[in-house]
mmCIF file of C-alpha atoms and ligand atoms in Angstrom:
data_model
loop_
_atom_site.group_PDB
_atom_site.id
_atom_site.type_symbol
_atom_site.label_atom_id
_atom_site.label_comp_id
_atom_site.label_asym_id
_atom_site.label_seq_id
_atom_site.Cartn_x
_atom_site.Cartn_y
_atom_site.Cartn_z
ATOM 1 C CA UNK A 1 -28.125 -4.604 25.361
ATOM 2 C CA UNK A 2 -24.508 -5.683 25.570
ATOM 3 C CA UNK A 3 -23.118 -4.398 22.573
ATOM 4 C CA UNK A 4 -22.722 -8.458 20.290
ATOM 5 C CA UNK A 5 -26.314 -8.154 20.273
ATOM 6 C CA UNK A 6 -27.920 -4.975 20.256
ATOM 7 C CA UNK A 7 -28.698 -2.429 17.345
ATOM 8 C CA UNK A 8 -26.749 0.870 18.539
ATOM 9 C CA UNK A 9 -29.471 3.245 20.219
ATOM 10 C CA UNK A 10 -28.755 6.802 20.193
ATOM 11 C CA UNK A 11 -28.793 8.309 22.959
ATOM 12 C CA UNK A 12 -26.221 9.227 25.568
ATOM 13 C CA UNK A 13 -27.277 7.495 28.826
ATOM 14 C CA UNK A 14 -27.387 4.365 26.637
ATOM 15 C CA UNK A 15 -24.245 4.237 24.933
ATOM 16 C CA UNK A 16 -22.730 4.792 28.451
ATOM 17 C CA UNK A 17 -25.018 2.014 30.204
ATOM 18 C CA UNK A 18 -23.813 -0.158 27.127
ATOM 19 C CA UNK A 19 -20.386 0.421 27.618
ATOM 20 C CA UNK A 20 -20.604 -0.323 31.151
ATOM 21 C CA UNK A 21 -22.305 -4.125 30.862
ATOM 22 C CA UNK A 22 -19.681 -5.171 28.274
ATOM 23 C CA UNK A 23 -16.712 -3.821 30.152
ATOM 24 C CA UNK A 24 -18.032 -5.379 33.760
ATOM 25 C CA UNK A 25 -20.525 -8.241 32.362
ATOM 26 C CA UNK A 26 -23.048 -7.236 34.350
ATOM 27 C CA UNK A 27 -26.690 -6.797 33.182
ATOM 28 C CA UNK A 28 -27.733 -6.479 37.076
ATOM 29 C CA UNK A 29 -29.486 -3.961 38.291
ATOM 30 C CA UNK A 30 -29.724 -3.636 41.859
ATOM 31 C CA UNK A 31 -33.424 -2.063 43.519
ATOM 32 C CA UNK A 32 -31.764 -0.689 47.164
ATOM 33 C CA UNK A 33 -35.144 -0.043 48.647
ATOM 34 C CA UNK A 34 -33.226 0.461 52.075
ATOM 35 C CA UNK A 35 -34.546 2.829 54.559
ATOM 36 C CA UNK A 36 -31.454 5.117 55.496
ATOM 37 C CA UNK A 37 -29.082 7.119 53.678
ATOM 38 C CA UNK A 38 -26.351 5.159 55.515
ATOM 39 C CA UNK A 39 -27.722 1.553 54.600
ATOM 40 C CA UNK A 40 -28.292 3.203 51.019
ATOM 41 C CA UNK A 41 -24.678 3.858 50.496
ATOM 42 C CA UNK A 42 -22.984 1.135 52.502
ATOM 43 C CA UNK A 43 -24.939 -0.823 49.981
ATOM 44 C CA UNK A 44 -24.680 0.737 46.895
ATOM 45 C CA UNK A 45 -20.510 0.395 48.032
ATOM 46 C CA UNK A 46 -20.319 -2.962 48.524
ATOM 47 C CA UNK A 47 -22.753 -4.124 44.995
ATOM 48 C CA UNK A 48 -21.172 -1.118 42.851
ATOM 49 C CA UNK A 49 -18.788 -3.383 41.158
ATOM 50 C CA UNK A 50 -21.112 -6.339 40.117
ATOM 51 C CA UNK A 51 -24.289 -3.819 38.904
ATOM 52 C CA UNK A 52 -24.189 -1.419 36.085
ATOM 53 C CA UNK A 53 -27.623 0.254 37.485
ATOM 54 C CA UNK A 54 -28.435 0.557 41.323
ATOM 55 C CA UNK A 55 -32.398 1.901 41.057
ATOM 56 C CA UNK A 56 -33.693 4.708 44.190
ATOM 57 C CA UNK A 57 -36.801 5.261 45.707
ATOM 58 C CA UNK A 58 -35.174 8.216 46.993
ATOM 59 C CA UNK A 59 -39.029 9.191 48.370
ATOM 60 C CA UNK A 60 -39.468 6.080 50.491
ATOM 61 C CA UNK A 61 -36.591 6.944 52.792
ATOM 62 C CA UNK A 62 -36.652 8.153 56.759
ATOM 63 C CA UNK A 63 -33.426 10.423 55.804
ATOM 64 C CA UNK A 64 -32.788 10.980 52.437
ATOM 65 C CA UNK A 65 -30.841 14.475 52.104
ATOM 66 C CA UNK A 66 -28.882 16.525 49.580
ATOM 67 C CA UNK A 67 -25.433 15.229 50.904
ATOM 68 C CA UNK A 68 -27.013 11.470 49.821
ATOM 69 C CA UNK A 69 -27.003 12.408 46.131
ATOM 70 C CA UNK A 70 -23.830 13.638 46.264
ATOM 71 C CA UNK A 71 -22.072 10.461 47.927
ATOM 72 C CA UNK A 72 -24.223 8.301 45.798
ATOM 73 C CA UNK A 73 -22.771 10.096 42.101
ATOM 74 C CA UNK A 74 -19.509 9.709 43.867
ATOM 75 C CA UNK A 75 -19.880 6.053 44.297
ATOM 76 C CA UNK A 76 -21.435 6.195 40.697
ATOM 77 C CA UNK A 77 -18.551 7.819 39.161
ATOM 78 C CA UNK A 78 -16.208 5.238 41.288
ATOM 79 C CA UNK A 79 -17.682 1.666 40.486
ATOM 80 C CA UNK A 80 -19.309 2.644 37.062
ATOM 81 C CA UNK A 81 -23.137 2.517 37.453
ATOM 82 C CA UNK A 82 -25.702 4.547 36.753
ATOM 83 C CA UNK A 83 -28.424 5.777 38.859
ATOM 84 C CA UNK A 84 -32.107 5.284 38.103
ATOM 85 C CA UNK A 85 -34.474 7.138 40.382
ATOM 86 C CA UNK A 86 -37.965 4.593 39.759
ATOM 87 C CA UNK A 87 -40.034 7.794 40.191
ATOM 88 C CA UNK A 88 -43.015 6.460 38.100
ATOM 89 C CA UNK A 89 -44.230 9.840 36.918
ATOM 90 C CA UNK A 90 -47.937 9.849 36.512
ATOM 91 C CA UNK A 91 -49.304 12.894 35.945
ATOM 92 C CA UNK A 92 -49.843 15.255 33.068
ATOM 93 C CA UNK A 93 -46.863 17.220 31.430
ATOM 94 C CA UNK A 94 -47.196 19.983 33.082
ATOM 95 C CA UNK A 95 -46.989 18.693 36.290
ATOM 96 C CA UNK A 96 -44.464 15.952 35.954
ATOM 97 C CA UNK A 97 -41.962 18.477 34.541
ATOM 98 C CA UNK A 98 -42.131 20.618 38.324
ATOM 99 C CA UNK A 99 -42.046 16.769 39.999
ATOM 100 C CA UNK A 100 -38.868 16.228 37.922
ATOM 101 C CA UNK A 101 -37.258 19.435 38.253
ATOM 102 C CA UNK A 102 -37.670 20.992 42.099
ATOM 103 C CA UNK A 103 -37.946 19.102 45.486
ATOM 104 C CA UNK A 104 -35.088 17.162 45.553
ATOM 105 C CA UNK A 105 -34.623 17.560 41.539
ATOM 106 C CA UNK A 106 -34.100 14.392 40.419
ATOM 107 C CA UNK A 107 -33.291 15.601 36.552
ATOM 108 C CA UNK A 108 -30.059 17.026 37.950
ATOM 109 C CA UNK A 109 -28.896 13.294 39.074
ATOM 110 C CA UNK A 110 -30.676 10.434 37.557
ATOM 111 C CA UNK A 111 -29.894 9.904 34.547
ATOM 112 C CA UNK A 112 -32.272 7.277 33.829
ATOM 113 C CA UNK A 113 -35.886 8.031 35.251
ATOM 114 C CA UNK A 114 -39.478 6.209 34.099
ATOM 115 C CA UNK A 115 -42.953 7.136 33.694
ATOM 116 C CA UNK A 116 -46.539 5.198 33.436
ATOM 117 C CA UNK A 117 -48.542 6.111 30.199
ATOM 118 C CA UNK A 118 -51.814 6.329 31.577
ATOM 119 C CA UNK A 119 -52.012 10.436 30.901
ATOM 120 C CA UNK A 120 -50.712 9.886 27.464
ATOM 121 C CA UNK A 121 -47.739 11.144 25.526
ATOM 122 C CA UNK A 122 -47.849 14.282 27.339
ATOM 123 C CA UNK A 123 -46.053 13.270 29.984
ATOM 124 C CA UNK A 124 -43.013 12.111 27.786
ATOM 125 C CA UNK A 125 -43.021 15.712 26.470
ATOM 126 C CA UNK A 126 -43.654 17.563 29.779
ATOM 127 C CA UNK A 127 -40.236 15.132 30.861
ATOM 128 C CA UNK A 128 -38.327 15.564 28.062
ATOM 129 C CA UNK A 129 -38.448 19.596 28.094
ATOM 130 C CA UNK A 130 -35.717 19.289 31.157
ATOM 131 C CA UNK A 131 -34.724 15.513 30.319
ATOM 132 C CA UNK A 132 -33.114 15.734 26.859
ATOM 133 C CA UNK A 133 -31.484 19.342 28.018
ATOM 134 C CA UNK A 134 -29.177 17.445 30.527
ATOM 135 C CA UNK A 135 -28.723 14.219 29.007
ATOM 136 C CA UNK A 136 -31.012 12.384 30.802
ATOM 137 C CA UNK A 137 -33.407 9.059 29.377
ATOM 138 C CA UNK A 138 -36.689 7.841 29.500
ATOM 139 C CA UNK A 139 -38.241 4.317 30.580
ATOM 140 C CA UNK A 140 -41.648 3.895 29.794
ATOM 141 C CA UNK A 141 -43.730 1.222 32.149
ATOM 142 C CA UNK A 142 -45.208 -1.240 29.525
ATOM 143 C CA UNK A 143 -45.912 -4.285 31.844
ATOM 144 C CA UNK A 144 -45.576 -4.576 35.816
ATOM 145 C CA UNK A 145 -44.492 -7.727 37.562
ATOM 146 C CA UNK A 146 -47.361 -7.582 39.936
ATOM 147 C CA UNK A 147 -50.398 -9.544 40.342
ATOM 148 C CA UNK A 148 -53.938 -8.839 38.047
ATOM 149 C CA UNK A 149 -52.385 -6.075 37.265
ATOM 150 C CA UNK A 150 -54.095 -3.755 34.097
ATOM 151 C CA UNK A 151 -51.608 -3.576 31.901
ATOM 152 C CA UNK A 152 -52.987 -5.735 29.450
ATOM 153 C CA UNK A 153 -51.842 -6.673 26.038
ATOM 154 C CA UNK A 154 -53.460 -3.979 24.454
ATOM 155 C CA UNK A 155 -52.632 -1.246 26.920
ATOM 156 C CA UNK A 156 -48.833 -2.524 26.753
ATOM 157 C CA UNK A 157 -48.797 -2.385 22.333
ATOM 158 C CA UNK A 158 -49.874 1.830 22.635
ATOM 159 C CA UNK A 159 -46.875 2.012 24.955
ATOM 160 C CA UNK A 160 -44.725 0.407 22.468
ATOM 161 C CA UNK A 161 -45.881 2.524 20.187
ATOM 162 C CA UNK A 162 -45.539 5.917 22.255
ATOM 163 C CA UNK A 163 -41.529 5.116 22.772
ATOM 164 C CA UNK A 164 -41.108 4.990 18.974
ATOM 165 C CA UNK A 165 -42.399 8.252 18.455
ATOM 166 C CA UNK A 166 -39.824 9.234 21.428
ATOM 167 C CA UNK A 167 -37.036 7.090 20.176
ATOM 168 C CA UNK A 168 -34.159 10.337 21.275
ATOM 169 C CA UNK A 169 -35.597 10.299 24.647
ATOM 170 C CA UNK A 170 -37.424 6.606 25.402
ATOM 171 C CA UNK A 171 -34.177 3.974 25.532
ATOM 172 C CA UNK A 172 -36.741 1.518 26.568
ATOM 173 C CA UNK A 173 -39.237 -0.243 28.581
ATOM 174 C CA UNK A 174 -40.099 -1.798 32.394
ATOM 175 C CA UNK A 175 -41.537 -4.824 31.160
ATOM 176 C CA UNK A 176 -41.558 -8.761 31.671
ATOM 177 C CA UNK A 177 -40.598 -9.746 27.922
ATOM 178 C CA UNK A 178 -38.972 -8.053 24.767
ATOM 179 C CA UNK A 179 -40.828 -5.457 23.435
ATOM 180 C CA UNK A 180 -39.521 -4.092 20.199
ATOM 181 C CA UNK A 181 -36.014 -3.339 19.654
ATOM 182 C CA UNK A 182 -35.856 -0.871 23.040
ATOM 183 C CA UNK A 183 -34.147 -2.164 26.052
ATOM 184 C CA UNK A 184 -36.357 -3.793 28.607
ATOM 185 C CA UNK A 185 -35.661 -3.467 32.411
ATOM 186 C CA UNK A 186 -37.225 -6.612 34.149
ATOM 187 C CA UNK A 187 -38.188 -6.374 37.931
ATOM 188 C CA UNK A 188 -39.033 -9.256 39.768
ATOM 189 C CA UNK A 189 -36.525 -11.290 39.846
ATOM 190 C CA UNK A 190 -35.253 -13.664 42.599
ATOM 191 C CA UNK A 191 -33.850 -16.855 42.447
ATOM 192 C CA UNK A 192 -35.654 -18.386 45.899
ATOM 193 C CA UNK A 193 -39.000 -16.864 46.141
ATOM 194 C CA UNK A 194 -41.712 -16.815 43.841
ATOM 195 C CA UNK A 195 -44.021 -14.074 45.462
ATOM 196 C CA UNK A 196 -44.159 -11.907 48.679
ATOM 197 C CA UNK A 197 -47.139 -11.092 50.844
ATOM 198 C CA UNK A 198 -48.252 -8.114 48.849
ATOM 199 C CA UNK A 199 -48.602 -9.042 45.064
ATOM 200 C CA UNK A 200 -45.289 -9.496 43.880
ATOM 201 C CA UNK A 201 -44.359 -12.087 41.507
ATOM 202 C CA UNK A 202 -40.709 -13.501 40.689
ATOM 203 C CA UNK A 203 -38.489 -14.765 37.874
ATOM 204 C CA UNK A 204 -35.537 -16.415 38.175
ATOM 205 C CA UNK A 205 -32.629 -14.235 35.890
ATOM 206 C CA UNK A 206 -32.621 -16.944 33.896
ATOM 207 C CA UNK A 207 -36.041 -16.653 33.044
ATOM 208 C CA UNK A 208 -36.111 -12.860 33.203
ATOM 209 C CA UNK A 209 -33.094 -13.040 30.399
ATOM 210 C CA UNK A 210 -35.057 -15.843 28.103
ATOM 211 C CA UNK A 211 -38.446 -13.849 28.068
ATOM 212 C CA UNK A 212 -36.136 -10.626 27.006
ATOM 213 C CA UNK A 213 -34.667 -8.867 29.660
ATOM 214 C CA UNK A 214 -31.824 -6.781 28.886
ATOM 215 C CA UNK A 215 -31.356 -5.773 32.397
ATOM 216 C CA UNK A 216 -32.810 -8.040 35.308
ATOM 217 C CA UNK A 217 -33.525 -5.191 38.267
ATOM 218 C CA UNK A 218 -33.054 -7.429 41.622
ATOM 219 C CA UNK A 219 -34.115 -5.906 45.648
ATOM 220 C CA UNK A 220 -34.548 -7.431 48.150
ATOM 221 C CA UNK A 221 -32.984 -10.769 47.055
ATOM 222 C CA UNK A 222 -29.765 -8.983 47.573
ATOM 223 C CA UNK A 223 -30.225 -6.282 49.992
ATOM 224 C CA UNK A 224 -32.112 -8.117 52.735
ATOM 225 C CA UNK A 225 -29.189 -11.388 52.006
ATOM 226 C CA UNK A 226 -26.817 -11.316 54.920
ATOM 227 C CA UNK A 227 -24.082 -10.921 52.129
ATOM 228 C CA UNK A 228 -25.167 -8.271 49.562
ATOM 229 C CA UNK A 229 -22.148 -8.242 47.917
ATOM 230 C CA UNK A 230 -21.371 -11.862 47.211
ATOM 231 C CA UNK A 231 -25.283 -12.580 46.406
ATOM 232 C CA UNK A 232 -24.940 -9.294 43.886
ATOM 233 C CA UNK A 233 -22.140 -11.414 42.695
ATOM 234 C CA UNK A 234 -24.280 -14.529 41.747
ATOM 235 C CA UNK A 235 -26.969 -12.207 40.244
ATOM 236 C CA UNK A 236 -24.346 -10.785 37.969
ATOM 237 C CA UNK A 237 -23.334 -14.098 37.164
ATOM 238 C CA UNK A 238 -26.403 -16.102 36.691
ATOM 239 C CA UNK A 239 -27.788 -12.551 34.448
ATOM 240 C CA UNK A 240 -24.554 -12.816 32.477
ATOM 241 C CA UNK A 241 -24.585 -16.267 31.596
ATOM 242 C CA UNK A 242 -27.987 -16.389 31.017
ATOM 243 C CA UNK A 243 -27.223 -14.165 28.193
ATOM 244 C CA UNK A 244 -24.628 -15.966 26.727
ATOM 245 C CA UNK A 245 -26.644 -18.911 26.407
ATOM 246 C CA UNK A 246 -29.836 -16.984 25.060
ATOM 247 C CA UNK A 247 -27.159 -15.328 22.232
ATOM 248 C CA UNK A 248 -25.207 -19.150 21.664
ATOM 249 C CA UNK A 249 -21.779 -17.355 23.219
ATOM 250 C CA UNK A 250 -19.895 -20.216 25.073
ATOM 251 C CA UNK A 251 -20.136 -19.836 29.433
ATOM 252 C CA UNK A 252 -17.931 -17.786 30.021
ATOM 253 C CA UNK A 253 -15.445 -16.974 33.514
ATOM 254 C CA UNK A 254 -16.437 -13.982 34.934
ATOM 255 C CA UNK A 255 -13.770 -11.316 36.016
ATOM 256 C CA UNK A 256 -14.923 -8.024 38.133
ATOM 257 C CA UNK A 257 -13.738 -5.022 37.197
ATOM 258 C CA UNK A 258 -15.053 -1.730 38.752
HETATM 259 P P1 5BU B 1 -37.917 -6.691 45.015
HETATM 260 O O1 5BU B 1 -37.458 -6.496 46.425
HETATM 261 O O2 5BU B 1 -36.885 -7.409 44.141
HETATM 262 O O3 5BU B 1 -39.284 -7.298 44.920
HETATM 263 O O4 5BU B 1 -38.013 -5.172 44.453
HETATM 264 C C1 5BU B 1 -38.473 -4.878 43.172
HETATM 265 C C2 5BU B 1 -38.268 -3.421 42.864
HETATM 266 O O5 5BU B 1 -38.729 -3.149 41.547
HETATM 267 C C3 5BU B 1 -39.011 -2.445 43.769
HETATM 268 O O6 5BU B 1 -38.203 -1.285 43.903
HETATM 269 C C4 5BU B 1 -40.275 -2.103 43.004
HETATM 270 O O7 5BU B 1 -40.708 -0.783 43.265
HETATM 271 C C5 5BU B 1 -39.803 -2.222 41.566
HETATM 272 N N1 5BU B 1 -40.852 -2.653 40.617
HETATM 273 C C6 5BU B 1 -41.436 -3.907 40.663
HETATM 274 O O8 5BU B 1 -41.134 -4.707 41.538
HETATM 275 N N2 5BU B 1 -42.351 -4.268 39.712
HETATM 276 C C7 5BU B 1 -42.742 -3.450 38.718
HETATM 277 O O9 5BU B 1 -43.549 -3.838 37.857
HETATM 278 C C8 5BU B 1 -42.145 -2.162 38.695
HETATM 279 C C9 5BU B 1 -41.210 -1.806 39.628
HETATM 280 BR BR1 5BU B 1 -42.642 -1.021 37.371
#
């Protein structure tokens, strides 16, 4: 998705998430599955310049408020990220449109949401009635990193297929490999561990960026370090170079700029 080697896609949320991995050379995308609004902003502080997404589960959080929205677009707006609330809509249009819209209203500040398929292409339209109005984007989930599970081959080609008839909306994909010419978001990445205790399964970025990754989406390898910042640092880094090699561009020194 940096701009040397990506076709132009259309819509807003992804010309400004393009603009901001070429200007800070940062493909990193940091998953701050912390528990409190304090840890949630401390972090998203100290990683803001080396990330040009920081991913919420604003839902699995003992404090989460109003006020935390509004210091976390504040922080956005400071470092240059955007904010990607991993909802994982799942129900029919109807529904998912009230999901998106009231409690906590996640249309009105994350620009970059995602949904599963499973219901079929009504829930892209029941999301897009609000999305598209306020500028917002859709991911679709076409593979998961965990274990056995059902998102097979077949399943993952009628997703493909569902973003292209979405193209304004759809910028792309949660997946584990390129898929088409949409962006892919790749979680499960870590450079020590290869799984956790629950079904998780890791990539290295360097792997995550040679299967087709455009942005690598990394959690608790950097939260749960003892230095979030400086291990954000080698994400961005090790994501950014990766890149360059997969493209043939020359290593290159990194310089942060927020
Ligand atoms: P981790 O701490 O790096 O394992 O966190 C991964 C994050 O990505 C976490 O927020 C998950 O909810 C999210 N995730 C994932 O791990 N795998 C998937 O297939 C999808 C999302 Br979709």
């Amino acid at each position: 998705m940096f701009s040397a080697t990506k076709p132009k896609i259309k819509n807003p949320v992804a010309i400004q998430l393009q603009e901001i991995m070429d200007r800070k050379k940062t493909n990193l995308c940091v998953a701050a599955d912390v528990d409190t609004k304090k840890e949630l902003l401390e972090l998203a502080d100290a990683v803001g310049p080396y990330i040009c997404v920081l991913k919420t589960h604003h839902d699995a959080m003992d404090d989460f408020d109003q006020d935390t929205i509004v210091q976390l677009q504040l922080l956005a707006a400071r470092h240059g990220f955007i904010i990607f609330e991993d909802r994982k809509f799942a129900d029919i249009g109807s529904t998912v449109h009230k999901q998106y819209t009231k409690g906590y209203r996640i249309a009105d500040w994350s620009p970059i949401t995602n949904a599963h398929c499973v219901p079929g292409p009504g829930i892209i339209d029941g999301l897009r009635i609000a999305g598209m109005k306020k500028g917002n984007c859709l991911l679709l989930l076409a593979e998961m990193s965990s274990k056995d599970n059902l998102a097979n081959a077949e399943y993952t080609s009628k997703v493909v297929a569902m973003a292209e008839q979405n193209e304004d909306f759809v910028i792309g994909f949660i997946g584990q490999r390129r898929l088409g010419d949409k962006l892919v978001f790749t979680p499960g990445v870590q450079f020590v561990e290869k799984s956790d205790s629950l079904g998780q399964q890791y990539k290295t970025p360097e792997e995550a960026v040679a299967n087709g990754a455009d942005v690598i989406i990394v959690g608790r390898g950097i939260y749960a370090n003892a230095n979030p910042a400086a291990e954000a640092r080698r994400y961005q880094e090790a994501g950014y170079q990766a890149y360059l090699k997969l493209s043939g561009q020359p290593a290159a020194r990194m310089t942060v700029s927020g």
